[in-house]
mmCIF file of C-alpha atoms in Angstrom:
data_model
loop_
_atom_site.group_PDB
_atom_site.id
_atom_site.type_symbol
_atom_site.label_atom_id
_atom_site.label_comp_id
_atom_site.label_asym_id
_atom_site.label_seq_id
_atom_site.Cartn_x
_atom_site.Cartn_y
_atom_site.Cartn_z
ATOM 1 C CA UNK Z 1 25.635 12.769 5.289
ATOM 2 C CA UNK Z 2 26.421 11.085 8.680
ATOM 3 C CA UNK Z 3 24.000 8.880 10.366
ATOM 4 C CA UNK Z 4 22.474 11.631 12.745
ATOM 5 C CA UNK Z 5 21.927 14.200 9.580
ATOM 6 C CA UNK Z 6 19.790 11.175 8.446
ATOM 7 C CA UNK Z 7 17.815 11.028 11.138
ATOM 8 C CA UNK Z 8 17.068 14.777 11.575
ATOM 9 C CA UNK Z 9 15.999 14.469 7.801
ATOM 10 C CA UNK Z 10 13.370 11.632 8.512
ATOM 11 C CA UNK Z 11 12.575 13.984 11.998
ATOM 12 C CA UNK Z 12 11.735 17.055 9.628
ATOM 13 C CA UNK Z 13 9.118 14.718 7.558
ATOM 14 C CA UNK Z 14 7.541 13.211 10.518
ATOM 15 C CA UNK Z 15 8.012 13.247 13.701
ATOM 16 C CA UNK Z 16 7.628 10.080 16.407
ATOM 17 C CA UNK Z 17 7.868 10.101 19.637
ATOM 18 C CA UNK Z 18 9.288 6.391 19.686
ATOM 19 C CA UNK Z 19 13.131 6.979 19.695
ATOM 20 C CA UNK Z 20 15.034 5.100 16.889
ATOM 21 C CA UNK Z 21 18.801 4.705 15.738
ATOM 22 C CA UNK Z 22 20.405 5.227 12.107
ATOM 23 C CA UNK Z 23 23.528 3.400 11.646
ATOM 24 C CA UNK Z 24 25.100 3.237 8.084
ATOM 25 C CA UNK Z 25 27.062 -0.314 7.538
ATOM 26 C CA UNK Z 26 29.506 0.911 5.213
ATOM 27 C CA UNK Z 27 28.785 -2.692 3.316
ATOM 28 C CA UNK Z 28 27.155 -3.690 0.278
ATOM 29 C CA UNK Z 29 24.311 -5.954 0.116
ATOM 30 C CA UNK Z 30 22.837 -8.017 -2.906
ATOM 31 C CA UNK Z 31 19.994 -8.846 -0.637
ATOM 32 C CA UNK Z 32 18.687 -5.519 0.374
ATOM 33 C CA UNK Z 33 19.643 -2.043 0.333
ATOM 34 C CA UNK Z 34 18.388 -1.809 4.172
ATOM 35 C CA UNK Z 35 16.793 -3.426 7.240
ATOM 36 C CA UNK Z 36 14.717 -1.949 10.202
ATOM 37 C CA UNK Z 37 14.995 -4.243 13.564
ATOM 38 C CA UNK Z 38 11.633 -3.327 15.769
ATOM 39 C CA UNK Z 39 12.855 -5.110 18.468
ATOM 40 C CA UNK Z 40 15.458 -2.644 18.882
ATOM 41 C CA UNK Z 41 14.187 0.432 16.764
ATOM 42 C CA UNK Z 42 17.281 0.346 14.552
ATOM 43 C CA UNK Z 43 17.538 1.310 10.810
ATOM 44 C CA UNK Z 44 20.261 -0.332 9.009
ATOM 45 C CA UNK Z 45 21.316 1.150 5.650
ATOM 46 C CA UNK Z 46 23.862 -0.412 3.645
ATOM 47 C CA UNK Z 47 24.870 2.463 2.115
ATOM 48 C CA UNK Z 48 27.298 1.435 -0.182
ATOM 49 C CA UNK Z 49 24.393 0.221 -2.373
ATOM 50 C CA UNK Z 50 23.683 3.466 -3.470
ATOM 51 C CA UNK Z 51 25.178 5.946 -6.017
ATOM 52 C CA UNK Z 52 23.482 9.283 -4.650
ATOM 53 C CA UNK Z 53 22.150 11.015 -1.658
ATOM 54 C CA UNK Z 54 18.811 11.015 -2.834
ATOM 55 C CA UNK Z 55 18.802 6.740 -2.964
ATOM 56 C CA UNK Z 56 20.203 6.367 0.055
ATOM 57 C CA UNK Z 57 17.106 8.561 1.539
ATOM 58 C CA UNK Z 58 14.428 7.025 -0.484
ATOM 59 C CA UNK Z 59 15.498 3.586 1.373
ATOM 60 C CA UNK Z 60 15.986 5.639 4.419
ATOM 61 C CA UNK Z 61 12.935 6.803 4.357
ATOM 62 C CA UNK Z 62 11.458 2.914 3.323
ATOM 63 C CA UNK Z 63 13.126 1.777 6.456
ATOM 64 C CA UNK Z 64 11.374 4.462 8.621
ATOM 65 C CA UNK Z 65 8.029 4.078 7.395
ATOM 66 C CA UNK Z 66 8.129 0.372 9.269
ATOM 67 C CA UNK Z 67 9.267 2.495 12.570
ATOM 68 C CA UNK Z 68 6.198 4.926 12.272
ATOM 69 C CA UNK Z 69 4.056 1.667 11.626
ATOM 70 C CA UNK Z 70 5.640 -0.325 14.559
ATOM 71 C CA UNK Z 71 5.188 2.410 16.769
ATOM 72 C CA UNK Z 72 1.727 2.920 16.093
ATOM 73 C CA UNK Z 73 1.023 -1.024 16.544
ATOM 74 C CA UNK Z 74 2.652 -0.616 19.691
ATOM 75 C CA UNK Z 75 -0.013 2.271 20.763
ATOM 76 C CA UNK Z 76 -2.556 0.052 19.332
ATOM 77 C CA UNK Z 77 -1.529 -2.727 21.786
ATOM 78 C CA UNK Z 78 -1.118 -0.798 24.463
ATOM 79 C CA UNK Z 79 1.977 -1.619 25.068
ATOM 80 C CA UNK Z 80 1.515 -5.504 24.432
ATOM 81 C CA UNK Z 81 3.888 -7.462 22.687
ATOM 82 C CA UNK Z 82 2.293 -8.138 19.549
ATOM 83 C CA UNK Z 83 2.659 -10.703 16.243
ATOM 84 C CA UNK Z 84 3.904 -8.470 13.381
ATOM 85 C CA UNK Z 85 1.936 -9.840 9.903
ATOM 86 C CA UNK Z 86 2.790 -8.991 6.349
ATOM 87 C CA UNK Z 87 5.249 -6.079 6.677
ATOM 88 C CA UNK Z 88 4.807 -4.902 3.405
ATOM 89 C CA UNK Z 89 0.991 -4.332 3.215
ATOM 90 C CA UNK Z 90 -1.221 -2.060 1.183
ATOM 91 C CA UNK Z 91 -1.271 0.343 4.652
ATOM 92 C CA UNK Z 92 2.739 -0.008 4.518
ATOM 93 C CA UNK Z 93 2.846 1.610 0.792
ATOM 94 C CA UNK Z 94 0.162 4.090 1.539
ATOM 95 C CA UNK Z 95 2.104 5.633 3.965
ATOM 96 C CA UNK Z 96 5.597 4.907 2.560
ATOM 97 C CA UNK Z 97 4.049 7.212 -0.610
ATOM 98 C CA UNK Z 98 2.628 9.921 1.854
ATOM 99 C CA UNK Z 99 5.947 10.117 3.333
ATOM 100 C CA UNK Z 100 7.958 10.342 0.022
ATOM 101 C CA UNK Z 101 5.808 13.284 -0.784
ATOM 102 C CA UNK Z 102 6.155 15.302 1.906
ATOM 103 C CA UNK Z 103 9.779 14.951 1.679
ATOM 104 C CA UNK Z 104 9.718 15.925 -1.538
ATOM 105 C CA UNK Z 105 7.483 18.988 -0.986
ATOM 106 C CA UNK Z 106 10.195 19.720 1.972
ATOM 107 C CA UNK Z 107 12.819 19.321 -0.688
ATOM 108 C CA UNK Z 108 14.515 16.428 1.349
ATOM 109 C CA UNK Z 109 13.737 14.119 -1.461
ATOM 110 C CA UNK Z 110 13.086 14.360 -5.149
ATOM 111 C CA UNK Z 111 11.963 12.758 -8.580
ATOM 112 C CA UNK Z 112 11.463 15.199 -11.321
ATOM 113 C CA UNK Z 113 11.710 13.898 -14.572
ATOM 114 C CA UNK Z 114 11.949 17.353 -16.013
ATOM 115 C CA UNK Z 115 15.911 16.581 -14.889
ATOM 116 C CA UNK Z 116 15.439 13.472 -17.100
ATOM 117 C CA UNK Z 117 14.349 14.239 -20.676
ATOM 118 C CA UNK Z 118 14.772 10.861 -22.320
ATOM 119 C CA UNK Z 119 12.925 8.817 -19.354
ATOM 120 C CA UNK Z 120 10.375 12.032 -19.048
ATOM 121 C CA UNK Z 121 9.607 11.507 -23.297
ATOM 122 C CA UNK Z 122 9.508 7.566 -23.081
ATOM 123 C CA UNK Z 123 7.101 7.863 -19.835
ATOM 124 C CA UNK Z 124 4.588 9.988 -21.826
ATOM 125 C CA UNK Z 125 4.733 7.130 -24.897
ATOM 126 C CA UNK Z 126 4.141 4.493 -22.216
ATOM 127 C CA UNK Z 127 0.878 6.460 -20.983
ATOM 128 C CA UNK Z 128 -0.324 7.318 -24.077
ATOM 129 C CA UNK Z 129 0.232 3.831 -26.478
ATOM 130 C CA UNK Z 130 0.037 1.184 -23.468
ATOM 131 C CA UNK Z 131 -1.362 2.474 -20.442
ATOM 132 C CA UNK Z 132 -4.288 4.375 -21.505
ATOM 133 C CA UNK Z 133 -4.548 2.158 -24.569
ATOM 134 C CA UNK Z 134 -5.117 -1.121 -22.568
ATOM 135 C CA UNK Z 135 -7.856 1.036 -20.465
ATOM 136 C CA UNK Z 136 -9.419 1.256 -23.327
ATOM 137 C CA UNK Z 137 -9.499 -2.213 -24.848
ATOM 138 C CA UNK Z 138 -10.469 -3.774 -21.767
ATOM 139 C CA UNK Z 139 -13.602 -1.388 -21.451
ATOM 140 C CA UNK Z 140 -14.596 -2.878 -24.930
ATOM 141 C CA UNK Z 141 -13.413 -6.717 -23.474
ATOM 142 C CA UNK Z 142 -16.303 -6.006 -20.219
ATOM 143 C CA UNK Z 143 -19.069 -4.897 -22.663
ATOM 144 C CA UNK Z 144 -18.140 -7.928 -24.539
ATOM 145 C CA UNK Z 145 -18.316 -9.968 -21.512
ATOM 146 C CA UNK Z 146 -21.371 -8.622 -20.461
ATOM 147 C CA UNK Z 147 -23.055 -9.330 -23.753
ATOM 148 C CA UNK Z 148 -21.790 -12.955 -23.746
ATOM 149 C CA UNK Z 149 -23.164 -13.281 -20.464
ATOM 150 C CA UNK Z 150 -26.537 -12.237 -21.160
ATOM 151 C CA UNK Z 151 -26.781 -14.427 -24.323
ATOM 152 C CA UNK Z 152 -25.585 -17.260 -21.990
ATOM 153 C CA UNK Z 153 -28.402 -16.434 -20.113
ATOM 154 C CA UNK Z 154 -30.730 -16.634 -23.038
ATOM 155 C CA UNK Z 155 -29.551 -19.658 -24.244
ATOM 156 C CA UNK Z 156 -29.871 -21.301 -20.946
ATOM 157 C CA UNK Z 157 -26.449 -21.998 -20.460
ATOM 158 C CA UNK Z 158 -24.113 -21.539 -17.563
ATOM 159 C CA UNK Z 159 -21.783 -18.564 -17.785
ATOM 160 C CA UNK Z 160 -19.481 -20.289 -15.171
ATOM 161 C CA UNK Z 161 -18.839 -23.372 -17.578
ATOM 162 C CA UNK Z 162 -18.716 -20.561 -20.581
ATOM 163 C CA UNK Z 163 -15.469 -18.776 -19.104
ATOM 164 C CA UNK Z 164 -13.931 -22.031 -17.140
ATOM 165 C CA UNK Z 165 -14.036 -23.840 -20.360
ATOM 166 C CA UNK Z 166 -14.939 -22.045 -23.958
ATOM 167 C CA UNK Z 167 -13.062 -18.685 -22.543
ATOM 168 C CA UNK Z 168 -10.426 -20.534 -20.504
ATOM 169 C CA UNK Z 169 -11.266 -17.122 -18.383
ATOM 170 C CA UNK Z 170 -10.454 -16.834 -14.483
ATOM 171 C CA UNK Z 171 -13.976 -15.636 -13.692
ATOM 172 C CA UNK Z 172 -12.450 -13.143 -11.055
ATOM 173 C CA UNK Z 173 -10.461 -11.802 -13.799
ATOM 174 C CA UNK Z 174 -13.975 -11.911 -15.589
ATOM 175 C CA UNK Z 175 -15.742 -10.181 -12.844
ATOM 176 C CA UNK Z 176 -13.273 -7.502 -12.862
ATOM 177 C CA UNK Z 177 -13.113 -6.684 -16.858
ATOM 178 C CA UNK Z 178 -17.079 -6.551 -16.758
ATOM 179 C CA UNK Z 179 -17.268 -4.524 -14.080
ATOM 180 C CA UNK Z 180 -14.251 -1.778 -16.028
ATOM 181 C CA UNK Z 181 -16.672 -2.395 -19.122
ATOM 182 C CA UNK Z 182 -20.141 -1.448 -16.955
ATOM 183 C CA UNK Z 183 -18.533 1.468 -14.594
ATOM 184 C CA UNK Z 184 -17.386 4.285 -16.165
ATOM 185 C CA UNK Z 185 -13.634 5.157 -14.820
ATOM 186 C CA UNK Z 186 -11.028 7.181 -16.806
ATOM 187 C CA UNK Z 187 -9.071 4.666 -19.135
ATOM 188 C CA UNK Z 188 -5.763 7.116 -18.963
ATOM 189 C CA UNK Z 189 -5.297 5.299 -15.101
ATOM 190 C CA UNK Z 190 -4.351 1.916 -17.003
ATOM 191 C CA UNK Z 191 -6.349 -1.195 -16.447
ATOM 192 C CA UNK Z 192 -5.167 -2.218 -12.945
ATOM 193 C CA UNK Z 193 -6.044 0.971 -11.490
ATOM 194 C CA UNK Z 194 -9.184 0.966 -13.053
ATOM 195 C CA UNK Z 195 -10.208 -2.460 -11.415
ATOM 196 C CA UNK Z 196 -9.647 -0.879 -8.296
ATOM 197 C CA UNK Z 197 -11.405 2.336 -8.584
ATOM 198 C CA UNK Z 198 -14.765 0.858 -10.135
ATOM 199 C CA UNK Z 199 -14.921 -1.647 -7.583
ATOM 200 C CA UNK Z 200 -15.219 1.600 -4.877
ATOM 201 C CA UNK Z 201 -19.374 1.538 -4.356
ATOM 202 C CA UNK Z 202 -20.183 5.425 -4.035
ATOM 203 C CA UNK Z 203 -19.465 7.598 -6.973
ATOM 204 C CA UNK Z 204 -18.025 10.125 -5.867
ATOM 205 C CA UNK Z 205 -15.482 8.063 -3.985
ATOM 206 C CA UNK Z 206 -14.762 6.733 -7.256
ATOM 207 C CA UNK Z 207 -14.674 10.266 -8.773
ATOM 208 C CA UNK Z 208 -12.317 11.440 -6.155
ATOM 209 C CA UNK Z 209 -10.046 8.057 -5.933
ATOM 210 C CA UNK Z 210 -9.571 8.751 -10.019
ATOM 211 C CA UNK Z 211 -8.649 12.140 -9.700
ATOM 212 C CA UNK Z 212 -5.982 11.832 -7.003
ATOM 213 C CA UNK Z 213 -4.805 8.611 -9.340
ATOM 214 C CA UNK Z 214 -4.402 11.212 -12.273
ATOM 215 C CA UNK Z 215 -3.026 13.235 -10.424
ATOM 216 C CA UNK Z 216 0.245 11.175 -8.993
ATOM 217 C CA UNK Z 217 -0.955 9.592 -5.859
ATOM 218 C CA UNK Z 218 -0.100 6.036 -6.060
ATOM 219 C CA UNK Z 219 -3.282 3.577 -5.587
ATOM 220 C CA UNK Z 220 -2.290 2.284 -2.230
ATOM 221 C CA UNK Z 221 -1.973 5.934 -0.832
ATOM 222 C CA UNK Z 222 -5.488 6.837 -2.036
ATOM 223 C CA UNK Z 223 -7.145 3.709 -0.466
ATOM 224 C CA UNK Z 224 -5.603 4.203 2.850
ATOM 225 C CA UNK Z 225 -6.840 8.300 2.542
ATOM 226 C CA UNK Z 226 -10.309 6.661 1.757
ATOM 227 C CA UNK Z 227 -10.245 4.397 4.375
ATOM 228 C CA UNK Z 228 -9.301 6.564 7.009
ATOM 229 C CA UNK Z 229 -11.844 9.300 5.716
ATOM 230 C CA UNK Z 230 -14.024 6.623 6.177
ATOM 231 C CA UNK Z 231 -13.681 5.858 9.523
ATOM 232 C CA UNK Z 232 -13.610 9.564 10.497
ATOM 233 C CA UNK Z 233 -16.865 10.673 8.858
ATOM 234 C CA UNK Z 234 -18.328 7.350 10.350
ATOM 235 C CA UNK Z 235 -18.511 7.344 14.070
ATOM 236 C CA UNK Z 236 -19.882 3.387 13.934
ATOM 237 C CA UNK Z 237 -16.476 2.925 12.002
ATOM 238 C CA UNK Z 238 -14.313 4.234 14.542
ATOM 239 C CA UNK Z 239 -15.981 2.592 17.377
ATOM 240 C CA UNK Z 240 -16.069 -0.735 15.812
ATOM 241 C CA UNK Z 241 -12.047 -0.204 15.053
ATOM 242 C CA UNK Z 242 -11.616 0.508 18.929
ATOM 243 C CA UNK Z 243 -13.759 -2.358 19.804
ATOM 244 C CA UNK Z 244 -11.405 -4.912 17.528
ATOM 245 C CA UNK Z 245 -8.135 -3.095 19.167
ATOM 246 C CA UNK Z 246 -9.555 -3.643 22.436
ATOM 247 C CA UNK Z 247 -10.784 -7.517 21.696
ATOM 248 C CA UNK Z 248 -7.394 -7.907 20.205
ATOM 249 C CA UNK Z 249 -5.326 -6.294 23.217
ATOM 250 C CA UNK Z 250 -8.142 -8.659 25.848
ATOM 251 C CA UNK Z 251 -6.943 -11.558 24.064
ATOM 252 C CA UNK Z 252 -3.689 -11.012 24.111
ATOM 253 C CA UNK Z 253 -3.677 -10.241 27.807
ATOM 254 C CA UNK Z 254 -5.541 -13.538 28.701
ATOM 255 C CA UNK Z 255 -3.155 -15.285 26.643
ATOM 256 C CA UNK Z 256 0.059 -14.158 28.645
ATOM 257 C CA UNK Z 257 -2.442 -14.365 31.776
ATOM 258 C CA UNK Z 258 -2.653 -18.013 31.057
ATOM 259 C CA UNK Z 259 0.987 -18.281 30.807
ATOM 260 C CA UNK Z 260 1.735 -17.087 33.755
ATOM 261 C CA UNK Z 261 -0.519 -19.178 35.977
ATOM 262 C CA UNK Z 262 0.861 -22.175 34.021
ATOM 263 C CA UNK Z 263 4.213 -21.030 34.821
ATOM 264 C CA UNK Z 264 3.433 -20.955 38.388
ATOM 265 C CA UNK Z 265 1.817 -24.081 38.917
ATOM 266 C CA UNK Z 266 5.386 -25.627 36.983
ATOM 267 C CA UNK Z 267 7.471 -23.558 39.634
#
């Protein structure tokens, strides 16, 4: 593939109307396997970091996920220069994932571990013996928590001191295995997805967040979906999102207003 074919691929899973450049170094890097420049709207790919088409567009397709985000921070701004925060984000991976599977419904991409027999047999052991396994044994560690708390209670002492010192217990760590332990969620999603779907209020967002989970959406992907379902179905939400975008673009116009009247006075 040349650096144009590239591009066409990332077209075909989504398009943008913000024009951007592929360019493939021909280097190696022991840093990172690419780079996306906003100022310029370049993605870098050191392509000799990869063995096979398919890694080289996985990265590719890392590196334009930024573009799609920068352009739509851009929009957001209204055309303001803006201060970029944590690139790689829970709203970067969501949509990083929902890009990876479209390309892999378009056939661009793919990971099918039917092609890998020995990885596809070892994943299943790690589901069934670890994964779900854990789920399970930290359910039991909440209800135990739980208990201990309410005897604390009885006994008139505080549960605070009781995990700080006796447990040696983080008590967010606490607050989260209680919560697994008092919440039913499906222990086949492995503990750390399981913090994350009981702490969802509603259940039936927690019914639907753990059955896109089972089914192969990625945790990040399914929060983002949520959130933005959220702020369709709510038109409160979607003002109050406008009125921060606005506040934020007010600011940053006063800002560069006051630097230019300081600049002035200097001239």
């Amino acid at each position: 593939m040349d650096n144009e074919q590239i591009k066409q691929l990332l077209l075909q899973i989504e398009n943008t109307e913000l024009d951007f450049s592929v360019t493939m170094t021909g280097k190696e890097s022991t840093r990172v396997n690419g780079l996306y420049k906003p100022d310029t709207r370049e993605i870098l790919l050191h392509n000799k970091n990869f063995k096979t088409d398919s890694q080289l567009i996985y990265t590719a397709i890392h590196e334009y996920t930024h573009h799609l985000i920068n352009e739509q921070k851009i929009a957001e701004s209204a055309g303001v220069p803006f201060k970029p925060g944590r690139v790689h984000n829970a709203e970067f991976w969501g949509r990083f994932h929902e890009l990876l599977q479209k390309a892999e419904e378009l056939g661009i991409y793919t990971l099918n571990l039917d092609d890998y027999p020995e990885l596809k047999e070892l994943t299943e052991q790690i589901r069934r013996d670890y994964l779900e396994v854990d789920g399970k044994l930290m359910q039991e560690f909440g209800k135990l928590l739980a208990k201990a708390h309410a005897l604390c209670e009885k006994d008139n002492i505080r549960y605070e001191d009781y995990l700080d010192r006796i447990l040696c217990l983080p008590r967010t760590a606490a607050r989260d295995i209680t919560r697994v332990g008092m919440i039913p969620v499906n222990p086949a999603m492995g503990f750390d997805n399981m913090k994350k779907v009981a702490a969802l209020k509603k259940p039936d967002e927690r019914a639907s967040a753990e059955r896109q989970i089972l089914a192969g959406k990625t945790p990040d992907t399914v929060r983002e979906l949520m959130k933005r379902r959220s702020t369709t179905d709510d038109p409160r939400a979607k003002l109050e999102k406008e009125k921060n975008r606005l506040e934020k673009t007010i600011e940053a116009l006063r800002q560069r207003l006051q630097y230019v009247e300081e600049s002035l006075e200097n001239l």
